Amino acid sequence: FHPGTPFAFLDRFTRDNGTKDLGNVLSKWSKAVYIPPKQEQAFLQGGTFVFDGEKTLFSHYDPSTAAHANIDRVMEIASEASKKRTGQSTLA
């Protein structure tokens, strides 16, 4: 694991409703076990990106398990980009 993993879990477990989404997903996986076809794939992390055409407005590479981008910030950036395209922007 990456050194950031325990801190990401700590943040998730100590936040209000921090594990609610995890519980919802796991409740549907009664007997599911996923083993990647290649050992090195077990260490692949995800990421979050917001694009405006070919321009990258936001990028976040998950450094460790459960260390995801702040979804409120992601939505703020995406919403503001959408508003700029329609002339409704509130930010300069």
XYZ file of N, CA and C in Angstrom:
276
model
N 0.816 -1.200 0.000
C 0.000 0.000 0.000
C 0.856 1.259 0.000
N 0.282 2.321 -0.456
C 0.901 3.638 -0.444
C 0.788 4.197 0.973
N 1.762 4.989 1.436
C 1.683 5.551 2.794
C 0.426 6.395 3.048
N -0.181 6.921 1.977
C -1.387 7.733 2.146
C -2.645 6.932 2.416
N -2.596 5.616 2.205
C -3.787 4.783 2.368
C -4.390 4.866 3.769
N -3.608 4.677 4.848
C -4.237 4.740 6.171
C -4.836 6.104 6.487
N -4.225 7.173 5.972
C -4.769 8.510 6.214
C -6.078 8.720 5.452
N -6.155 8.170 4.250
C -7.395 8.263 3.479
C -8.513 7.496 4.168
N -8.179 6.303 4.688
C -9.179 5.532 5.432
C -9.599 6.264 6.705
N -8.646 6.839 7.419
C -8.962 7.584 8.642
C -9.925 8.718 8.330
N -9.645 9.455 7.265
C -10.534 10.553 6.871
C -11.923 10.024 6.559
N -11.988 8.940 5.804
C -13.279 8.377 5.417
C -14.056 7.874 6.633
N -13.394 7.167 7.544
C -14.060 6.562 8.691
C -14.472 7.574 9.759
N -13.844 8.735 9.791
C -14.163 9.722 10.821
C -15.082 10.833 10.319
N -15.436 10.815 9.045
C -16.323 11.813 8.469
C -17.763 11.345 8.577
N -18.709 12.258 8.815
C -20.130 11.894 8.834
C -20.497 11.225 7.515
N -21.138 10.078 7.587
C -21.549 9.301 6.418
C -20.381 8.951 5.497
N -19.165 8.953 6.037
C -17.973 8.702 5.238
C -17.914 7.324 4.626
N -18.577 6.354 5.235
C -18.547 4.996 4.686
C -19.904 4.570 4.125
N -20.827 5.503 4.044
C -22.166 5.170 3.557
C -22.121 4.617 2.132
N -21.381 5.288 1.234
C -21.311 4.814 -0.143
C -20.628 3.452 -0.241
N -19.607 3.234 0.577
C -18.927 1.947 0.593
C -19.880 0.842 1.053
N -20.644 1.126 2.092
C -21.628 0.157 2.584
C -22.675 -0.175 1.534
N -23.121 0.840 0.791
C -24.113 0.610 -0.271
C -23.562 -0.301 -1.360
N -22.322 -0.077 -1.743
C -21.705 -0.902 -2.788
C -21.478 -2.326 -2.287
N -20.883 -2.453 -1.113
C -20.557 -3.778 -0.599
C -21.794 -4.619 -0.311
N -22.913 -3.973 0.007
C -24.135 -4.723 0.280
C -24.640 -5.458 -0.962
N -24.215 -5.013 -2.136
C -24.619 -5.651 -3.388
C -23.615 -6.716 -3.837
N -22.510 -6.842 -3.143
C -21.450 -7.781 -3.508
C -21.422 -8.935 -2.519
N -22.491 -9.633 -2.375
C -22.589 -10.656 -1.331
C -21.489 -11.714 -1.407
N -21.164 -12.177 -2.590
C -20.137 -13.222 -2.708
C -19.095 -12.858 -3.761
N -19.012 -11.601 -4.105
C -18.089 -11.188 -5.156
C -16.672 -11.035 -4.614
N -15.756 -11.592 -5.347
C -14.336 -11.424 -5.056
C -13.676 -11.136 -6.393
N -12.898 -10.099 -6.423
C -12.223 -9.756 -7.677
C -10.725 -9.887 -7.496
N -10.136 -10.719 -8.301
C -8.687 -10.875 -8.318
C -8.230 -10.471 -9.719
N -7.419 -9.409 -9.803
C -6.969 -8.956 -11.121
C -6.188 -10.052 -11.851
N -6.270 -10.060 -13.177
C -5.562 -11.077 -13.937
C -4.037 -10.994 -13.782
N -3.523 -9.795 -13.558
C -2.082 -9.610 -13.370
C -1.848 -9.001 -11.986
N -0.871 -9.526 -11.268
C -0.585 -9.070 -9.898
C -0.414 -7.550 -9.812
N 0.313 -6.948 -10.768
C 0.585 -5.505 -10.702
C -0.681 -4.666 -10.860
N -1.754 -5.245 -11.408
C -3.000 -4.508 -11.560
C -3.684 -4.265 -10.219
N -3.335 -5.005 -9.212
C -3.926 -4.812 -7.892
C -3.514 -3.482 -7.278
N -2.471 -2.878 -7.812
C -1.959 -1.630 -7.252
C -2.337 -0.416 -8.083
N -3.119 -0.597 -9.125
C -3.547 0.533 -9.940
C -4.565 1.371 -9.174
N -4.384 2.665 -9.223
C -5.313 3.580 -8.569
C -6.116 4.316 -9.636
N -7.119 5.019 -9.216
C -7.977 5.760 -10.144
C -7.636 7.234 -10.184
N -8.548 7.992 -10.707
C -8.361 9.425 -10.808
C -9.662 10.102 -11.187
N -9.642 11.419 -11.142
C -10.812 12.221 -11.481
C -10.352 13.370 -12.358
N -11.084 13.607 -13.438
C -10.700 14.657 -14.377
C -11.919 15.444 -14.813
N -11.716 16.748 -15.055
C -12.753 17.603 -15.621
C -12.121 18.280 -16.834
N -12.780 18.140 -17.982
C -12.286 18.729 -19.221
C -13.283 19.751 -19.739
N -12.754 20.748 -20.440
C -13.561 21.681 -21.218
C -12.992 21.604 -22.625
N -13.617 20.780 -23.436
C -13.036 20.486 -24.740
C -11.740 19.720 -24.538
N -10.653 20.238 -25.089
C -9.354 19.599 -24.922
C -8.577 20.151 -23.729
N -9.112 21.167 -23.065
C -8.433 21.790 -21.926
C -8.773 21.039 -20.625
N -7.748 20.692 -19.870
C -7.946 20.034 -18.580
C -8.173 21.098 -17.518
N -9.338 21.082 -16.888
C -9.658 22.046 -15.839
C -9.281 21.529 -14.462
N -9.295 20.222 -14.304
C -9.005 19.615 -13.007
C -8.482 18.212 -13.239
N -7.440 17.857 -12.500
C -6.966 16.473 -12.541
C -6.526 16.050 -11.150
N -6.896 14.860 -10.803
C -6.526 14.286 -9.505
C -6.228 12.819 -9.727
N -4.991 12.428 -9.430
C -4.593 11.026 -9.500
C -4.630 10.478 -8.085
N -5.470 9.487 -7.831
C -5.577 8.915 -6.488
C -4.220 8.336 -6.080
N -3.602 8.882 -5.037
C -2.289 8.389 -4.628
C -2.363 7.060 -3.884
N -3.535 6.756 -3.348
C -3.680 5.522 -2.585
C -5.146 5.114 -2.555
N -5.409 3.938 -2.050
C -6.764 3.444 -1.899
C -7.579 4.419 -1.049
N -8.754 4.771 -1.504
C -9.704 5.647 -0.809
C -9.294 7.110 -0.764
N -8.222 7.496 -1.443
C -7.774 8.902 -1.458
C -8.297 9.574 -2.726
N -9.598 9.785 -2.762
C -10.262 10.326 -3.942
C -10.286 11.848 -3.924
N -10.578 12.426 -5.070
C -10.740 13.874 -5.174
C -11.954 14.311 -4.362
N -11.930 15.555 -3.918
C -13.063 16.134 -3.203
C -14.184 16.363 -4.217
N -15.255 15.591 -4.121
C -16.322 15.634 -5.124
C -17.018 16.991 -5.162
N -17.098 17.678 -4.027
C -17.716 19.007 -4.029
C -16.895 19.971 -4.878
N -15.575 19.895 -4.775
C -14.691 20.753 -5.572
C -14.792 20.386 -7.055
N -14.833 19.110 -7.355
C -14.958 18.653 -8.737
C -16.254 19.191 -9.351
N -17.346 19.070 -8.618
C -18.639 19.551 -9.120
C -18.650 21.068 -9.278
N -17.998 21.770 -8.369
C -17.909 23.237 -8.458
C -17.189 23.644 -9.752
N -16.072 22.992 -10.037
C -15.297 23.312 -11.241
C -16.097 22.986 -12.500
N -16.733 21.821 -12.525
C -17.524 21.423 -13.690
C -18.725 22.344 -13.887
N -19.382 22.691 -12.806
C -20.546 23.577 -12.886
C -20.149 24.964 -13.382
N -19.050 25.477 -12.873
C -18.590 26.797 -13.282
C -18.206 26.792 -14.765
N -17.575 25.735 -15.229
C -17.223 25.637 -16.650
C -18.476 25.633 -17.510
N -19.490 24.923 -17.058
C -20.746 24.871 -17.793
C -21.402 26.259 -17.848
N -21.367 26.949 -16.719
C -21.957 28.299 -16.668
C -21.208 29.263 -17.581
N -19.880 29.150 -17.636
C -19.092 30.026 -18.515
C -19.482 29.807 -19.971
N -19.738 28.556 -20.326
C -20.111 28.251 -21.707
C -21.469 28.849 -22.067
N -22.336 29.007 -21.068
C -23.675 29.543 -21.343
C -23.814 31.009 -20.923
N -22.690 31.618 -20.499
C -22.712 33.026 -20.115
C -23.293 33.306 -18.749
N -23.346 32.314 -17.867
C -23.926 32.496 -16.539
C -22.874 32.467 -15.428
N -21.606 32.612 -15.759
C -20.524 32.489 -14.791
C -20.628 33.527 -13.687
N -20.324 33.076 -12.456
C -20.318 33.990 -11.302
C -18.902 34.304 -10.864
N -17.914 33.558 -11.378
C -16.522 33.786 -11.041
C -15.809 34.471 -12.204
N -14.773 35.218 -11.870
C -14.011 35.910 -12.927
C -13.074 34.942 -13.614
